[in-house]
Short mmCIF file of C-alpha atoms in Angstrom, two decimals:
data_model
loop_
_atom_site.label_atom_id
_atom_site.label_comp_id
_atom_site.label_asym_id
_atom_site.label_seq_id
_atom_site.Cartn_x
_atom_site.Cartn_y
_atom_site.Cartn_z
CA UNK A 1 -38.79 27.76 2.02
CA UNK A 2 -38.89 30.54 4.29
CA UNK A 3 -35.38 31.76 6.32
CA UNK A 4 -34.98 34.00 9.21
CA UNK A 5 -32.80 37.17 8.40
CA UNK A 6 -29.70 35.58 9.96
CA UNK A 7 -29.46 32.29 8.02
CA UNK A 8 -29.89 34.20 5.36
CA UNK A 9 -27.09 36.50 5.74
CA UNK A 10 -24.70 33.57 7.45
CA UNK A 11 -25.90 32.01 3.19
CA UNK A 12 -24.92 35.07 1.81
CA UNK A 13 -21.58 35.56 3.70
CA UNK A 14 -20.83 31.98 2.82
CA UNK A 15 -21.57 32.62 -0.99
CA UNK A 16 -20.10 35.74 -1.25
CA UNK A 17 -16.63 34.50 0.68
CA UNK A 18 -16.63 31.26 -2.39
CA UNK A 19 -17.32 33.70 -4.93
CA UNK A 20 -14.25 35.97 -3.90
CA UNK A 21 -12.01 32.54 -3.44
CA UNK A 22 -12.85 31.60 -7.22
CA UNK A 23 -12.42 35.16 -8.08
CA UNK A 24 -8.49 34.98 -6.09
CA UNK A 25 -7.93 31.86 -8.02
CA UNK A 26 -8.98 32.77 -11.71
CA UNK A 27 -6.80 35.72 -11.39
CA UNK A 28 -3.72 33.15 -10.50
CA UNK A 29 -1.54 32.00 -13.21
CA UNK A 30 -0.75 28.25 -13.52
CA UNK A 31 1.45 26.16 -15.09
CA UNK A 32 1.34 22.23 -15.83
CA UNK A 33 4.25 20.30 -15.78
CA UNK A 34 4.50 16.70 -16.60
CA UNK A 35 6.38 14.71 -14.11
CA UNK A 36 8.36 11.44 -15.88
CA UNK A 37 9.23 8.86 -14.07
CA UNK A 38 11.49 5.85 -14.98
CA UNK A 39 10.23 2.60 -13.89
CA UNK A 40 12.85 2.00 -11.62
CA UNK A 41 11.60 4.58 -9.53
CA UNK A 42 12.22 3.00 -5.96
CA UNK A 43 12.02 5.82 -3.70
CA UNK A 44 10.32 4.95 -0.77
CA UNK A 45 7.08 7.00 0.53
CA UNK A 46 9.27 8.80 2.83
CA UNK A 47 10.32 10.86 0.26
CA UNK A 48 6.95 12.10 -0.98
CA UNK A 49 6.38 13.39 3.07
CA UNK A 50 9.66 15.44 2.86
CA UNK A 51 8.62 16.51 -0.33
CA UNK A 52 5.23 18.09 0.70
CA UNK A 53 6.65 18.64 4.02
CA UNK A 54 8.92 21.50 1.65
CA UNK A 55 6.13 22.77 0.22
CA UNK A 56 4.92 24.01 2.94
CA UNK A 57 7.53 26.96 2.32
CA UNK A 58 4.77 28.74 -0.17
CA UNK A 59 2.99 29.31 3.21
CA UNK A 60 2.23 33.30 3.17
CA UNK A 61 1.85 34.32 6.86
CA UNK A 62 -1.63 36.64 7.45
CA UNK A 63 -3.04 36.32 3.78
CA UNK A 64 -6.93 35.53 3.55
CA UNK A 65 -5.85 32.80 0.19
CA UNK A 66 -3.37 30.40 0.11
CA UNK A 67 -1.35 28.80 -3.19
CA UNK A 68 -3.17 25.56 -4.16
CA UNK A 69 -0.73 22.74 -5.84
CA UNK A 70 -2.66 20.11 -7.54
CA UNK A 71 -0.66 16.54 -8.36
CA UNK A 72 -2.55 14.43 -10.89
CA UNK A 73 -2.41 11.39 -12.26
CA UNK A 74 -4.24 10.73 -15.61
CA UNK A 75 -4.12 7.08 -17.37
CA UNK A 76 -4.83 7.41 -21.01
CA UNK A 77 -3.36 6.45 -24.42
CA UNK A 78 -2.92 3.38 -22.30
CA UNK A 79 -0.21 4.90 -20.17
CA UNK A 80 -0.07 6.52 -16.68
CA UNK A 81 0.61 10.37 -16.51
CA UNK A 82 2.25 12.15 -13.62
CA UNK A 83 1.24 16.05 -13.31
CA UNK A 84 1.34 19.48 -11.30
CA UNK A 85 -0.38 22.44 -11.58
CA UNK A 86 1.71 25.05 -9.95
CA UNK A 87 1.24 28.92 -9.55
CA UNK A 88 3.74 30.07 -12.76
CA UNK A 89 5.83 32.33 -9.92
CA UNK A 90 6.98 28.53 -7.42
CA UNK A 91 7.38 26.57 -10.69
CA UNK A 92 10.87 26.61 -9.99
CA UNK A 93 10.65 26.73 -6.31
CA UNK A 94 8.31 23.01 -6.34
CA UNK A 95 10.19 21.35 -9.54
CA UNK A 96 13.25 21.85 -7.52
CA UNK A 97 11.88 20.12 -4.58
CA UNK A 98 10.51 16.99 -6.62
CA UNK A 99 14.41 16.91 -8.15
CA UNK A 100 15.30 17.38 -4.12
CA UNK A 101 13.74 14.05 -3.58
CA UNK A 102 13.36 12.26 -7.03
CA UNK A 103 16.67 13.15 -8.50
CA UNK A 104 16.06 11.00 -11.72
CA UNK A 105 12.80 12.03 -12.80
CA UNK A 106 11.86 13.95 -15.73
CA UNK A 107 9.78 17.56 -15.59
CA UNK A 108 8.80 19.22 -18.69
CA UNK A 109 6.25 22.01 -19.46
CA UNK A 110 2.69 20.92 -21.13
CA UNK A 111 -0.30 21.76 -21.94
CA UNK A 112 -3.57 21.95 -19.96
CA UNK A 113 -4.12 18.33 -20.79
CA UNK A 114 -7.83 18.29 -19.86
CA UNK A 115 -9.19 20.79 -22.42
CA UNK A 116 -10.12 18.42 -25.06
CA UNK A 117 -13.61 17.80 -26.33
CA UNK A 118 -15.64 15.38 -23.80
CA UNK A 119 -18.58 15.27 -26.10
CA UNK A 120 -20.41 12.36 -25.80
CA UNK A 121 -18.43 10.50 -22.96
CA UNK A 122 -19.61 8.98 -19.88
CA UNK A 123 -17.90 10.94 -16.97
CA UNK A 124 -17.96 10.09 -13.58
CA UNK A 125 -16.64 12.19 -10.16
CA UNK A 126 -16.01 11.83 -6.60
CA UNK A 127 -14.47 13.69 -3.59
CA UNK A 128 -13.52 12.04 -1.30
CA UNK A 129 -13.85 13.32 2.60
CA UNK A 130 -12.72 12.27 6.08
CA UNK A 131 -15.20 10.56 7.94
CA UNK A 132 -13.60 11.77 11.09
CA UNK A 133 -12.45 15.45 12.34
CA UNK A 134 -9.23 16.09 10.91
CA UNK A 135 -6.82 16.14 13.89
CA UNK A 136 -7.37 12.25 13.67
CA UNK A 137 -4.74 11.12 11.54
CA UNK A 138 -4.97 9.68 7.99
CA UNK A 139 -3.25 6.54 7.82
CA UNK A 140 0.60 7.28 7.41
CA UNK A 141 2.62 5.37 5.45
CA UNK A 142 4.63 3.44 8.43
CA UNK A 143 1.25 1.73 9.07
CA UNK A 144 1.16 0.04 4.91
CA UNK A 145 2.75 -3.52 4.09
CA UNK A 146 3.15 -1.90 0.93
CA UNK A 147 3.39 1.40 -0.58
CA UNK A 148 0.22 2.94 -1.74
CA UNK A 149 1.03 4.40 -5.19
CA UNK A 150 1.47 0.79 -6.24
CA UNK A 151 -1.95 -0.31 -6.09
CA UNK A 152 -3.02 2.63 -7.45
CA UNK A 153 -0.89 2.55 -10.07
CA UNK A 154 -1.60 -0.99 -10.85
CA UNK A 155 -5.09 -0.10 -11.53
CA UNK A 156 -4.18 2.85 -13.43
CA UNK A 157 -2.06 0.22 -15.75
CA UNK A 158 -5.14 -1.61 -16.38
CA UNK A 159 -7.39 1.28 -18.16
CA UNK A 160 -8.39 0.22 -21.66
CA UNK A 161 -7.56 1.78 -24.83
CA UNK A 162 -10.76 3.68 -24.92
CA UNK A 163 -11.05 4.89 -21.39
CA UNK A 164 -9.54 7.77 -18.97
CA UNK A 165 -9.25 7.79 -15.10
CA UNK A 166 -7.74 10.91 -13.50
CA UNK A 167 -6.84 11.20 -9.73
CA UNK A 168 -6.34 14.77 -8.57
CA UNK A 169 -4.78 15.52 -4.87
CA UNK A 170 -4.95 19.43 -4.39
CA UNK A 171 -2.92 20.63 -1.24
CA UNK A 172 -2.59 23.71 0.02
CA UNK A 173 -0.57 24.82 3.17
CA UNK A 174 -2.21 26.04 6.45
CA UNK A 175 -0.31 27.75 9.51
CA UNK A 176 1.16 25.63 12.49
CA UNK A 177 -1.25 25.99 14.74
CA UNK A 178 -3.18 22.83 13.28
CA UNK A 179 -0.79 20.72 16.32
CA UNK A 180 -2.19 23.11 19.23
CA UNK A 181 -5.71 21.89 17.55
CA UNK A 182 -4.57 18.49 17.97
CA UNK A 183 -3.05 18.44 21.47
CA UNK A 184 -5.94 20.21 22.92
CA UNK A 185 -8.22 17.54 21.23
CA UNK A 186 -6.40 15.24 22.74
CA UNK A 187 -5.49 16.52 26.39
CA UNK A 188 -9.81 16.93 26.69
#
């Protein structure tokens, strides 16, 4: 298959700009902690939007990479595992925004708990993406009769003995001008 010179430099640029993101992000150091949570957790979804809503304090104004948080959820050993991968330098800055909002959970240092041996296992992926530009919104949580984590949780609960599922939500923050985006969308 034959390209013109300027698709193939607009391919290059593209490459070369994921290969220096990876490159940013290798160099990063992370840290896992494992979020408990007791199961009378009632906190209602409100406080997971002020939550992130905080977050958006690692913002760093005029730098080409942002911080990436990642908030996973891992059923296995027949139990359902809450866990964030945080740059090591806003460990303290995020795990004292979850105790902002979820004063009685639990957050303790682990492990990379997805380094194990997944020699001959089935293993399945997804991503999932928005079927509609983004300054549509996702549904928010005013809109569900109940709250969300529930049902996933629920099937999380019902993961057999010999089988995994991991969910993995990876935010990262992006400037304010995201609403100016939006309005104009919507004023045209």
């Amino acid at each position: 298959l034959f390209c013109g010179p300027l698709v193939a430099f607009v391919l290059y640029r593209r490459m070369r700009a994921r290969q220096d993101r990876l490159s940013w992000e290798v160099s990063q150091s992370y840290s896992i902690m494992e979020v408990l949570v007791p199961k009378n957790n009632e906190k209602s979804p409100l406080a997971a939007e002020q939550m992130l809503a905080s977050l958006h304090g690692i913002y760093r104004e005029g730098e080409a990479y942002q911080y990436q948080l990642s908030f996973e959820m891992a059923a296995h050993d027949q139990f359902i595992h809450f866990y964030v991968r945080v740059p090591t330098h806003l460990k303290d800055f995020v795990e004292g925004q979850l105790y902002a909002q979820y004063p009685s959970i639990e957050v303790k240092d682990v492990d990379d708990f997805a380094t194990h041996d997944f020699s001959g296992q089935v293993i399945a992926g997804t991503m999932l993406q928005l079927t509609k530009p983004d300054v549509y919104p996702i549904k928010t949580f005013q809109s569900f009769d109940v709250d969300p984590m529930s049902a996933i949780t629920a099937v999380l609960g019902k993961i057999g003995s010999d089988e995994q599922a991991w969910i993995q939500f990876v935010i990262r923050p992006v400037p304010d001008d995201w609403q100016l985006k939006g309005i104009s969308f919507a004023s045209a």
